Coordinates of C-alpha atoms and ligand atoms in Angstrom, one line a residue:
X101 CA 0.0 0.0 0.0
X102 CA 2.3 2.6 -1.3
X103 CA -0.3 5.4 -1.2
X104 CA -1.0 4.8 2.5
X105 CA 2.7 5.0 3.3
X106 CA 3.2 8.2 1.3
X107 CA 0.4 9.9 3.1
X108 CA 1.6 8.7 6.5
X109 CA 5.0 10.1 5.6
X110 CA 3.5 13.5 4.8
X111 CA 1.6 13.6 8.0
X112 CA 4.7 12.8 10.0
X113 CA 6.5 15.5 8.1
X114 CA 3.7 18.1 8.8
X115 CA 3.9 17.1 12.5
X116 CA 7.6 17.8 12.5
X117 CA 7.2 21.2 10.9
X118 CA 4.5 22.2 13.4
X119 CA 6.7 21.0 16.2
X120 CA 9.5 23.3 15.0
X121 CA 7.1 26.2 15.4
X122 CA 6.3 25.1 18.9
X123 CA 2.6 24.7 18.1
X124 CA 0.7 22.8 20.8
X125 CA -1.4 19.6 20.2
X126 CA -1.6 19.7 16.4
X127 CA 1.7 17.9 15.8
X128 CA 0.5 15.0 18.0
X129 CA -2.8 14.8 16.0
X130 CA -1.0 14.5 12.7
X131 CA 1.3 11.9 14.2
X132 CA -1.7 9.9 15.4
X133 CA -3.3 10.1 12.0
X134 CA 0.0 8.9 10.4
X135 CA 0.2 6.0 12.9
X136 CA -3.3 4.8 12.2
X137 CA -2.8 5.0 8.4
X138 CA 0.4 3.0 8.6
X139 CA -1.4 0.3 10.5
X140 CA -4.5 0.4 8.3
X141 CA -5.3 -2.9 6.5
X142 CA -7.1 -1.2 3.6
X143 CA -6.0 1.0 0.8
X144 CA -7.1 4.6 1.3
X145 CA -7.7 5.2 -2.4
X146 CA -10.1 2.2 -2.4
X147 CA -11.9 3.4 0.7
X148 CA -12.3 6.9 -0.8
X149 CA -13.5 5.5 -4.1
X150 CA -16.2 3.5 -2.3
X151 CA -17.3 5.9 0.5
X152 CA -15.9 9.4 -0.3
X153 CA -14.7 11.8 2.3
X154 CA -17.1 10.4 4.9
X155 CA -15.4 7.0 4.8
X156 CA -12.0 8.7 5.4
X157 CA -13.4 10.7 8.3
X158 CA -14.7 7.5 9.9
X159 CA -11.1 6.3 10.3
X160 CA -10.2 6.7 14.0
X161 CA -7.7 9.6 14.4
X162 CA -8.6 11.1 11.0
X163 CA -10.5 14.4 11.3
X164 CA -12.1 16.7 8.8
X165 CA -8.9 18.5 7.9
X166 CA -6.7 15.4 7.6
X167 CA -9.4 13.6 5.6
X168 CA -9.4 16.6 3.1
X169 CA -5.6 16.3 2.8
X170 CA -5.9 12.6 2.0
X171 CA -8.5 13.4 -0.6
X172 CA -6.2 16.1 -2.0
X173 CA -3.3 13.7 -2.2
X174 CA -5.4 11.0 -3.9
X175 CA -6.6 13.6 -6.5
X176 CA -3.4 15.6 -7.1
X177 CA -0.5 13.6 -5.7
X178 CA 0.6 16.4 -3.4
X179 CA -0.6 18.2 -0.2
X180 CA -0.3 22.0 -0.7
X181 CA -0.2 22.7 3.1
X182 CA 2.9 20.4 3.4
X183 CA 4.5 21.8 0.3
X184 CA 4.2 25.3 1.7
X185 CA 5.7 24.3 5.0
X186 CA 8.6 22.7 3.1
X187 CA 9.2 25.8 1.0
X188 CA 9.3 28.0 4.1
X189 CA 12.0 25.9 5.6
X190 CA 13.7 23.7 3.0
X191 CA 15.6 21.4 5.4
X192 CA 16.2 17.7 5.3
X193 CA 14.5 17.0 8.6
X194 CA 14.7 13.2 8.4
X195 CA 18.4 13.2 8.0
X196 CA 19.1 15.9 10.6
X197 CA 16.8 14.3 13.2
X198 CA 19.1 11.2 13.1
X199 CA 21.9 13.3 14.5
X200 CA 22.0 12.8 18.2
X201 CA 20.8 15.8 20.2
X202 CA 19.0 17.5 17.4
X203 CA 15.2 18.0 17.7
X204 CA 12.8 20.0 15.6
X205 CA 13.4 23.2 17.4
X206 CA 17.2 23.1 17.3
X207 CA 16.9 22.2 13.6
X208 CA 14.9 25.3 13.1
X209 CA 17.4 27.4 14.9
X210 CA 20.3 26.0 12.9
X211 CA 18.4 26.9 9.7
X212 CA 17.5 30.4 10.7
X213 CA 20.8 31.4 12.1
X214 CA 23.3 29.4 10.0
X215 CA 21.2 28.4 6.9
X216 CA 21.9 24.7 7.7
X217 CA 19.7 22.6 5.4
X218 CA 21.3 19.2 5.5
X219 CA 23.8 17.0 7.2
X220 CA 26.7 18.2 5.0
X221 CA 26.0 21.9 5.9
X222 CA 25.8 20.8 9.5
X223 CA 29.2 19.1 9.3
X224 CA 30.8 22.1 7.7
X225 CA 29.4 24.4 10.3
X226 CA 30.5 22.2 13.2
X227 CA 34.0 21.8 11.9
X228 CA 34.3 25.5 11.5
X229 CA 33.3 26.0 15.1
X230 CA 30.2 28.0 14.2
X231 CA 27.6 25.9 16.1
X232 CA 29.1 26.7 19.5
X233 CA 28.4 30.4 19.0
X234 CA 24.6 29.8 18.9
X235 CA 22.6 30.4 22.0
X236 CA 21.6 27.1 23.5
X237 CA 24.5 25.3 21.9
X238 CA 28.0 25.1 23.4
X239 CA 31.3 23.5 22.6
X240 CA 30.0 20.3 24.1
X241 CA 27.0 20.0 21.8
X242 CA 29.2 20.9 18.8
X243 CA 31.5 18.0 19.7
X244 CA 28.6 15.7 20.2
X245 CA 27.2 16.6 16.8
X246 CA 30.5 15.8 15.1
X247 CA 30.8 12.5 16.9
X248 CA 27.3 11.5 15.9
X249 CA 27.9 12.5 12.3
X250 CA 30.9 10.3 12.1
X251 CA 29.0 7.4 13.6
X252 CA 26.1 8.0 11.2
X253 CA 28.3 8.1 8.1
X254 CA 29.8 4.7 9.0
X255 CA 26.5 3.1 10.2
X256 CA 24.3 4.3 7.4
X257 CA 26.2 2.9 4.5
X258 CA 28.5 -0.1 3.8
X259 CA 32.0 -0.4 5.1
X260 CA 35.0 -0.5 2.8
X261 CA 36.3 -4.0 3.3
X262 CA 40.0 -3.2 3.9
X263 CA 39.1 -0.7 6.6
X264 CA 36.6 -3.0 8.4
X265 CA 38.7 -6.1 8.2
X266 CA 41.0 -5.6 11.2
X267 CA 37.9 -5.2 13.5
X268 CA 36.1 -8.2 11.9
X269 CA 39.2 -10.5 12.2
X270 CA 39.6 -9.4 15.8
X271 CA 36.0 -10.3 16.8
X272 CA 36.1 -13.6 14.9
X273 CA 39.4 -14.5 16.7
X274 CA 38.0 -13.8 20.1
X275 CA 35.0 -16.0 19.4
X276 CA 37.2 -18.8 18.0
X277 CA 39.1 -18.8 21.2
X278 CA 36.1 -19.2 23.5
X279 CA 35.7 -22.5 25.3
X280 CA 33.3 -24.8 23.6
X281 CA 33.8 -23.2 20.1
X282 CA 35.1 -25.8 17.6
X283 CA 35.7 -23.2 14.9
X284 CA 34.7 -19.7 13.9
X285 CA 34.8 -18.3 10.4
X286 CA 33.7 -15.2 8.6
X287 CA 31.1 -15.8 5.9
X288 CA 28.9 -13.4 3.8
X289 CA 30.3 -10.6 1.6
X290 CA 33.4 -10.4 3.7
X291 CA 34.4 -14.0 2.7
X292 CA 33.5 -13.2 -0.9
X293 CA 35.8 -10.2 -0.6
X294 CA 33.3 -7.6 -1.9
X295 CA 34.7 -4.1 -2.1
X296 CA 32.2 -2.9 0.5
X297 CA 30.4 -5.0 3.1
X298 CA 27.0 -4.3 4.7
X299 CA 27.7 -6.4 7.7
X300 CA 30.0 -9.1 8.9
X301 CA 28.5 -12.6 9.2
X302 CA 30.4 -14.8 11.6
X303 CA 29.7 -18.5 11.8
X304 CA 30.7 -20.6 14.8
X305 CA 30.4 -24.3 15.5
X306 CA 29.5 -25.3 19.0
X307 CA 27.3 -27.8 20.9
X308 CA 26.6 -25.2 23.6
X309 CA 25.7 -21.8 22.0
X310 CA 24.3 -20.0 25.0
X311 CA 27.6 -18.8 26.7
X312 CA 29.0 -17.9 23.3
X313 CA 26.0 -15.7 22.5
X314 CA 26.3 -14.1 25.9
X315 CA 29.9 -13.2 25.3
X316 CA 29.1 -11.9 21.9
X317 CA 26.4 -9.4 22.9
X318 CA 28.3 -8.3 25.9
X319 CA 31.6 -7.4 24.2
X320 CA 32.7 -4.0 25.5
X321 CA 32.7 -2.5 22.0
X322 CA 29.0 -3.3 21.4
X323 CA 26.9 -0.2 21.0
X324 CA 23.5 -1.9 20.5
X325 CA 22.1 -5.5 20.4
X326 CA 19.8 -5.7 17.5
X327 CA 18.8 -9.4 17.8
X328 CA 19.4 -12.0 20.5
X329 CA 18.8 -15.7 20.3
X330 CA 20.7 -19.0 20.8
X331 CA 21.1 -19.7 17.1
X332 CA 21.5 -16.1 15.9
X333 CA 22.4 -12.7 17.4
X334 CA 23.2 -9.4 15.8
X335 CA 25.0 -6.3 17.2
X336 CA 26.1 -2.9 16.1
X337 CA 29.6 -2.0 17.2
X338 CA 30.5 1.4 18.5
X339 CA 32.5 1.8 15.3
X340 CA 29.3 1.5 13.3
X341 CA 30.0 -2.0 12.0
X342 CA 27.1 -4.5 12.1
X343 CA 28.0 -8.0 13.1
X344 CA 25.8 -11.2 12.9
X345 CA 26.8 -14.3 14.7
X346 CA 25.2 -17.7 13.9
X347 CA 26.0 -20.9 15.8
X348 CA 25.5 -24.2 14.1
X349 CA 26.2 -27.9 14.9
X350 CA 29.2 -29.5 13.2
X351 CA 27.2 -31.7 10.9
X352 CA 25.7 -28.6 9.2
X353 CA 28.9 -26.6 9.1
X354 CA 29.6 -26.9 5.4
X355 CA 26.0 -26.2 4.4
X356 CA 25.7 -23.3 6.8
X357 CA 29.0 -21.8 5.6
X358 CA 27.9 -22.2 2.0
X359 CA 24.5 -20.6 2.7
X360 CA 25.8 -17.7 4.7
X361 CA 28.6 -17.0 2.3
X362 CA 26.2 -16.4 -0.5
X363 CA 25.8 -14.6 -2.6
X364 CA 22.1 -14.9 -2.5
X365 CA 22.0 -15.2 -6.3
X366 CA 24.6 -18.0 -6.1
X367 CA 22.6 -19.8 -3.4
X368 CA 19.4 -19.7 -5.4
X369 CA 21.2 -21.2 -8.4
X370 CA 22.6 -24.0 -6.3
X371 CA 19.2 -24.7 -4.8
X372 CA 17.7 -25.0 -8.3
X373 CA 20.3 -27.6 -9.2
X374 CA 19.4 -29.5 -6.1
X375 CA 15.8 -29.5 -6.9
X376 CA 16.5 -30.8 -10.4
X377 CA 18.3 -33.7 -8.9
X378 CA 15.3 -34.4 -6.6
X379 CA 17.0 -33.0 -3.6
X380 CA 16.6 -30.2 -1.2
X381 CA 19.4 -27.7 -0.2
X382 CA 19.2 -25.4 2.8
X383 CA 21.5 -24.1 5.6
X384 CA 21.4 -27.6 7.3
X385 CA 22.5 -29.7 4.4
X386 CA 21.7 -31.3 1.1
X387 CA 18.9 -33.9 1.4
X388 CA 17.3 -36.5 -0.8
X389 CA 13.6 -36.2 -0.7
X390 CA 11.7 -39.5 -0.6
X391 CA 8.1 -38.9 0.0
X392 CA 7.9 -37.3 3.4
X393 CA 11.4 -38.5 4.3
X394 CA 14.5 -36.4 4.0
X395 CA 17.8 -38.3 3.9
X396 CA 21.0 -36.3 4.6
X397 CA 23.4 -36.4 1.6
X398 CA 26.0 -33.8 2.3
X399 CA 26.7 -30.7 4.4
X400 CA 29.7 -31.2 6.7
X401 CA 32.0 -29.5 4.3
X402 CA 31.5 -27.2 1.3
X403 CA 33.6 -29.5 -0.8
X404 CA 31.3 -32.4 -0.4
X405 CA 28.3 -30.2 -1.0
X406 CA 29.6 -29.0 -4.4
X407 CA 30.6 -32.5 -5.3
X408 CA 27.2 -33.9 -4.5
X409 CA 25.7 -31.3 -6.7
X410 CA 27.9 -32.4 -9.6
X411 CA 30.1 -29.2 -9.4
X412 CA 33.8 -28.4 -8.9
X413 CA 34.5 -26.5 -5.7
X414 CA 33.9 -22.7 -6.4
X415 CA 36.1 -20.2 -4.6
X416 CA 34.0 -17.7 -2.5
X417 CA 35.3 -14.7 -4.5
X418 CA 33.5 -16.0 -7.6
X419 CA 30.1 -16.8 -6.1
X420 CA 28.0 -14.1 -7.6
X421 CA 26.1 -16.3 -10.2
X422 CA 27.9 -14.6 -13.1
X423 CA 28.9 -17.7 -14.9
X424 CA 30.9 -19.6 -12.2
X425 CA 28.3 -22.3 -11.8
X426 CA 28.5 -23.2 -15.5
X427 CA 32.3 -23.2 -15.4
X428 CA 32.2 -25.5 -12.3
X429 CA 29.8 -27.9 -14.1
X430 CA 32.0 -28.1 -17.2
X431 CA 35.3 -28.2 -15.2
X432 CA 36.3 -24.9 -16.7
X433 CA 36.9 -22.8 -13.6
X434 CA 39.9 -20.6 -13.7
X435 CA 42.8 -21.4 -11.5
X436 CA 42.7 -18.2 -9.5
X437 CA 45.8 -16.2 -8.6
X438 CA 46.7 -17.1 -5.0
X439 CA 47.1 -14.8 -2.0
X440 CA 50.8 -15.5 -1.9
X441 CA 51.5 -15.2 -5.6
X442 CA 52.8 -11.7 -5.9
X443 CA 56.5 -11.2 -6.4
X444 CA 56.6 -7.5 -7.0
X445 CA 54.7 -4.2 -6.6
X446 CA 54.8 -1.7 -9.4
X447 CA 53.4 1.4 -7.8
X448 CA 55.1 2.8 -4.7
X449 CA 55.3 6.5 -3.6
X450 CA 58.0 7.9 -1.4
X451 CA 58.8 11.1 0.5
X452 CA 60.2 12.5 -2.7
X453 CA 56.5 13.4 -3.4
X454 CA 53.4 12.5 -1.3
X455 CA 54.6 9.3 0.3
X456 CA 55.5 9.3 4.0
X457 CA 58.8 7.4 3.8
X458 CA 62.2 7.4 2.2
X459 CA 63.1 5.1 -0.7
X460 CA 65.2 3.1 1.7
X461 CA 62.4 2.6 4.3
X462 CA 59.9 1.6 1.6
X463 CA 62.4 -0.8 0.1
X464 CA 63.2 -2.5 3.4
X465 CA 59.4 -2.8 4.2
X466 CA 58.8 -4.4 0.7
X467 CA 61.6 -6.9 1.2
X468 CA 60.2 -7.8 4.6
X469 CA 56.8 -8.3 3.0
X470 CA 58.4 -10.9 0.8
X471 CA 58.6 -8.9 -2.4
X472 CA 61.5 -9.5 -4.9
X473 CA 61.1 -6.2 -6.7
X474 CA 59.3 -2.9 -6.5
X475 CA 59.0 0.1 -8.7
X476 CA 59.5 3.5 -7.2
X477 CA 56.8 5.6 -8.9
X478 CA 56.6 9.1 -7.5
X479 CA 54.3 11.8 -9.0
X480 CA 55.3 14.2 -11.7
X481 CA 55.4 18.0 -11.7
X482 CA 51.9 18.7 -12.9
X483 CA 50.7 17.5 -9.5
X484 CA 52.1 20.5 -7.7
X485 CA 50.4 19.7 -4.4
X486 CA 52.5 16.5 -4.2
X487 CA 55.7 18.3 -5.2
X488 CA 55.7 16.2 -8.3
X489 CA 59.1 15.5 -9.8
X490 CA 60.5 17.4 -12.8
X491 CA 63.2 16.2 -15.2
X492 CA 66.0 17.3 -13.0
X493 CA 64.7 15.8 -9.8
X494 CA 63.7 12.5 -11.3
X495 CA 67.3 12.1 -12.6
X496 CA 68.5 12.7 -9.1
X497 CA 66.0 10.2 -7.8
X498 CA 67.3 7.6 -10.2
X499 CA 70.8 7.9 -8.8
X500 CA 69.5 7.7 -5.2
X501 CA 67.5 4.5 -6.1
X502 CA 70.8 2.9 -7.3
X503 CA 72.5 3.9 -4.1
X504 CA 69.8 2.4 -1.9
X505 CA 69.8 -0.8 -3.8
X506 CA 73.5 -1.1 -3.4
X507 CA 73.4 -0.4 0.3
X508 CA 70.7 -3.0 0.9
X509 CA 72.6 -5.5 -1.1
X510 CA 75.7 -5.0 1.1
X511 CA 73.5 -6.0 4.0
X512 CA 72.3 -9.1 2.2
X513 CA 68.8 -7.7 1.4
X514 CA 68.3 -8.5 -2.3
X515 CA 65.4 -6.6 -3.6
X516 CA 65.4 -5.0 -7.1
X517 CA 64.4 -1.4 -7.1
X518 CA 63.0 -0.4 -10.5
X519 CA 63.2 3.2 -11.5
X520 CA 59.7 4.4 -12.3
X521 CA 57.2 7.2 -12.4
X522 CA 53.6 7.9 -11.9
X523 CA 53.6 10.2 -14.8
X524 CA 50.6 12.5 -15.0
X525 CA 48.4 12.3 -18.1
X526 CA 47.8 15.9 -19.1
X527 CA 44.4 17.1 -20.4
X528 CA 45.3 16.5 -24.0
X529 CA 46.6 13.0 -23.4
X530 CA 50.3 14.0 -23.6
X531 CA 52.6 13.0 -20.7
X532 CA 54.1 15.2 -18.0
X533 CA 57.7 14.2 -18.7
X534 CA 59.5 14.3 -22.0
X535 CA 60.0 11.0 -23.8
X536 CA 63.8 11.4 -23.5
X537 CA 63.4 11.1 -19.7
X538 CA 60.7 8.4 -19.7
X539 CA 63.0 6.3 -21.9
X540 CA 65.6 6.2 -19.2
X541 CA 63.2 4.7 -16.6
X542 CA 62.7 1.0 -16.1
X543 CA 59.0 1.2 -15.9
X544 CA 56.5 4.0 -16.5
X545 CA 53.1 4.2 -14.9
X546 CA 50.7 6.8 -16.2
X547 CA 47.6 8.1 -14.5
X548 CA 44.8 10.7 -14.6
X549 CA 44.8 13.1 -11.7
X550 CA 42.9 16.0 -13.1
X551 CA 40.2 17.0 -15.7
X552 CA 37.9 14.3 -14.4
X553 CA 34.9 15.8 -16.1
X554 CA 35.7 15.6 -19.7
X555 CA 33.1 14.1 -22.0
X556 CA 33.2 10.3 -22.3
X557 CA 34.6 10.6 -25.8
X558 CA 37.3 13.2 -24.9
X559 CA 38.3 11.3 -21.7
X560 CA 38.6 8.0 -23.7
X561 CA 40.7 9.6 -26.4
X562 CA 42.9 11.4 -23.9
X563 CA 43.7 8.2 -22.0
X564 CA 44.1 6.1 -25.2
X565 CA 46.5 8.7 -26.6
X566 CA 48.6 8.4 -23.4
X567 CA 48.6 4.6 -23.7
X568 CA 49.9 4.9 -27.2
X569 CA 53.1 6.4 -25.9
X570 CA 55.9 3.9 -26.4
X571 CA 57.2 4.5 -22.9
X572 CA 53.9 4.1 -21.1
X573 CA 53.9 0.6 -19.5
X574 CA 51.0 0.6 -17.0
X575 CA 47.8 2.6 -16.8
X576 CA 47.5 3.3 -13.0
X577 CA 44.0 3.2 -11.3
X578 CA 42.3 3.2 -14.7
X579 CA 38.9 4.6 -13.8
X580 CA 39.9 7.0 -11.1
X581 CA 37.1 6.2 -8.7
X582 CA 37.4 6.6 -4.9
X583 CA 34.8 4.4 -3.2
X584 CA 32.1 6.4 -1.3
X585 CA 33.8 9.7 -2.4
X586 CA 34.2 10.1 -6.1
X587 CA 32.7 8.2 -9.0
X588 CA 34.8 6.9 -11.8
X589 CA 35.3 9.4 -14.6
X590 CA 33.2 8.8 -17.7
X591 CA 35.3 6.6 -19.9
X592 CA 34.7 3.8 -22.4
X593 CA 36.4 0.9 -20.8
X594 CA 35.8 -1.4 -23.8
X595 CA 37.8 1.0 -25.8
X596 CA 40.6 1.2 -23.1
X597 CA 40.8 -2.6 -23.0
X598 CA 41.1 -2.7 -26.8
X599 CA 43.8 0.0 -26.7
X600 CA 45.6 -1.9 -24.0
X601 CA 45.6 -5.0 -26.1
X602 CA 46.7 -3.1 -29.2
X603 CA 49.5 -1.2 -27.5
X604 CA 50.7 -3.8 -25.0
X605 CA 49.8 -1.5 -22.1
X606 CA 49.2 -3.1 -18.7
X607 CA 46.1 -2.1 -16.8
X608 CA 46.5 -1.8 -13.0
X609 CA 44.4 -3.2 -10.3
X610 CA 45.1 -0.6 -7.6
X611 CA 44.8 -2.4 -4.3
X612 CA 44.1 0.6 -2.0
X613 CA 40.8 -0.5 -0.4
X614 CA 39.1 2.9 -1.3
X615 CA 40.2 2.6 -4.9
X616 CA 39.9 -1.1 -5.9
X617 CA 40.3 0.1 -9.4
X618 CA 39.9 -1.9 -11.8
X619 CA 36.7 -3.3 -10.6
X620 CA 35.8 -7.0 -11.0
X621 CA 33.8 -6.6 -14.2
X622 CA 36.6 -4.8 -16.0
X623 CA 39.2 -7.4 -14.7
X624 CA 37.1 -10.1 -16.4
X625 CA 37.1 -8.1 -19.6
X626 CA 40.9 -7.9 -19.5
X627 CA 41.1 -11.7 -18.8
X628 CA 38.9 -12.4 -21.7
X629 CA 40.7 -10.0 -24.0
X630 CA 44.2 -11.3 -22.9
X631 CA 45.1 -7.9 -21.6
X632 CA 47.7 -8.1 -18.8
X633 CA 47.3 -6.5 -15.4
X634 CA 49.4 -5.6 -12.4
X635 CA 48.3 -5.6 -8.8
X636 CA 49.9 -2.7 -7.0
X637 CA 49.6 -1.4 -3.5
X638 CA 49.9 2.3 -4.4
X639 CA 51.8 2.4 -1.2
X640 CA 52.2 5.8 0.4
X641 CA 53.7 4.4 3.6
X642 CA 55.5 1.2 4.7
X643 CA 52.4 -0.5 6.1
X644 CA 50.6 -0.3 2.8
X645 CA 52.3 -3.4 1.4
X646 CA 49.8 -5.3 3.5
X647 CA 47.0 -3.9 1.3
X648 CA 48.2 -6.0 -1.7
X649 CA 45.9 -8.7 -0.3
X650 CA 42.9 -6.6 -1.3
X651 CA 44.1 -6.2 -4.8
X652 CA 44.6 -10.0 -5.1
X653 CA 41.0 -10.5 -3.8
X654 CA 39.8 -8.1 -6.4
X655 CA 41.7 -9.9 -9.1
X656 CA 40.2 -13.2 -7.9
X657 CA 36.7 -11.7 -8.1
X658 CA 37.5 -10.9 -11.7
X659 CA 38.5 -14.5 -12.5
X660 CA 42.2 -13.6 -13.0
X661 CA 45.0 -16.3 -13.0
X662 CA 48.7 -15.9 -12.4
X663 CA 49.3 -15.7 -16.1
X664 CA 47.1 -12.5 -16.2
X665 CA 49.1 -10.6 -13.6
X666 CA 52.5 -9.4 -14.6
X667 CA 53.9 -8.9 -11.1
X668 CA 53.0 -12.4 -10.2
X669 CA 55.8 -13.4 -12.6
X670 CA 59.6 -13.5 -12.0
X671 CA 61.3 -10.2 -12.7
X672 CA 62.9 -11.2 -16.0
X673 CA 59.6 -12.4 -17.5
X674 CA 57.8 -9.3 -16.2
X675 CA 60.5 -7.0 -17.7
X676 CA 60.3 -8.7 -21.0
X677 CA 56.6 -7.9 -21.2
X678 CA 57.2 -4.1 -20.8
X679 CA 57.3 -1.9 -23.9
X680 CA 60.6 -0.9 -25.4
Ligands
DGT943 P1 26.2 -7.6 2.6 O1 26.1 -7.9 4.1 O2 25.1 -6.7 2.2 O3 27.5 -7.0 2.2 O4 26.0 -8.9 1.7 P2 25.9 -10.4 2.2 O5 26.0 -11.2 1.0 O6 26.9 -10.7 3.3 O7 24.4 -10.5 2.7 P3 23.8 -10.8 4.1 O8 24.6 -10.4 5.2 O9 22.4 -10.1 4.0 O10 23.5 -12.3 4.1 C1 24.6 -13.2 4.2 C2 24.3 -14.4 3.3 O11 23.2 -15.1 3.7 C3 24.0 -14.0 1.9 O12 25.2 -13.8 1.1 C4 23.3 -15.2 1.4 C5 22.5 -15.6 2.6 N1 21.2 -15.1 2.5 C6 20.6 -14.1 3.2 N2 19.4 -13.9 2.8 C7 19.1 -14.8 1.9 C8 17.9 -15.2 1.2 O13 16.8 -14.6 1.3 N3 18.0 -16.2 0.3 C9 19.1 -17.0 0.2 N4 19.2 -18.0 -0.7 N5 20.2 -16.6 0.8 C10 20.2 -15.6 1.7
CA944 CA1 26.9 -9.6 5.3
CA945 CA1 24.1 -10.5 7.7
ZN946 ZN1 50.2 9.3 -4.9

């Protein structure tokens, strides 16, 4: 009953506006009408058609004036009274009311004094210290608003997997270590390594769930318990992360893990296969159905489950029902690149530009992370805010790279440092350093860092032109997106993939969790076209080499194998693939 809901929403809205003006009684009357309408079992439009205005007035809590507004909405699709109120004070009340400590009257004050209309205005004003200057608000309430905003931004949306992972792993580990827990694993989109996750689904095996659930809902970082039961509980952490815990018996472990790993679309496809085989699949197992009897077939492990369905085992990263089931049936699944397969990293920034650490520190950290080679790829001069390198400084840096490599070698640390660049692609598709300099480098990355808003055609031509450069080896972060901050620029990726194939340019999978650029769909295009990719950390500090894991996950989600990823190859083979 969409119409009923729309009208209820309008009445709630009117109530809020009236409350802002401190009008007595009327707000509560509108609220009551809204509540009744929400709970009503009949469609208002239908009631009106049959009994007219009288039938509406007969609804408890609906009076003459509310009935007329319902009639007006049925006839015109709007309620003028409400539209007028909104025009007088055009604020996003719903969003602002979610901020702790803000009620209708403070929202009104914020609008009248500071023209705050929405959450983003509110954040700006709070950060500039303007809210504390208002009567009735102080430094404390300003702080509280900022805290609440931070919490809301995390809680409302999805979390970027790389940022949420440490907390998720920590919770899982604590549960795994409890007495009576045979094992604990993370399922859901976290196990499938999606770029962002709505919540973390933890699965534990135990014969005695009660004390485990008790521990879970009483963890000190829990902000709110949203469900509590012996088989399933759910909490919201103070960080904003939502966590589900399910406890299953050992004989259902594989089936439960499979079910709660998803994706939903993958599950549904598996269930259909089961049905075609005269079986039934659910989170408890795979069963043969014989009349009223159900006979357990498989479910202790995922492997036996897939086998019983006539499929090869499918890695979680592929379980989106985008062709993996067909591949599994025909024994054509890719042999995905493994989490330990990278030998090098081809995008590393240092303190020569916007990185935090020296070449030496980065090189040591990379060696420690088990890498055999890295490319030092600082920004170029067009990116003035990063102190991008010009011709002179990049030549100096090349000399310094050689010195560091020698120094490390003398200590027995054998890591190859490639001389590289993250050369800026200028607006017209030319590169920020002359070919004579680029030719001296071992490896040249190119990237877009400005003019994001060109037309699709211009952007595509610009990037393709840069890829045609005979020194350009890798296109860094090919689509320029920043998750939850900036959309990809408008570019024809089919054309870019074609150009990559034609020119022998590598496309990067940037592993920074907020970039994850290329995305899975484009990785699959590259795999299909035979375009090679690199998985790079885009490290700006020594700890960033750990993030390569998320790039590998992304590659696996795109069906990539070791043969598709150049820095999974030994150095001589990788170098041979580069242009020139
Ligand atoms: P998320 O949390 O939005 O990032 O995505 P998921 O995939 O983790 O989804 P979530 O947490 O709602 O549920 C976890 C898994 O449980 C999901 O991947 C598949 C399974 N599941 C949930 N609801 C359904 C359903 O209605 N049907 C089926 N077949 N599976 C479901
Ligand atoms: Ca989930
Ligand atoms: Ca969930
Ligand atoms: Zn950078």
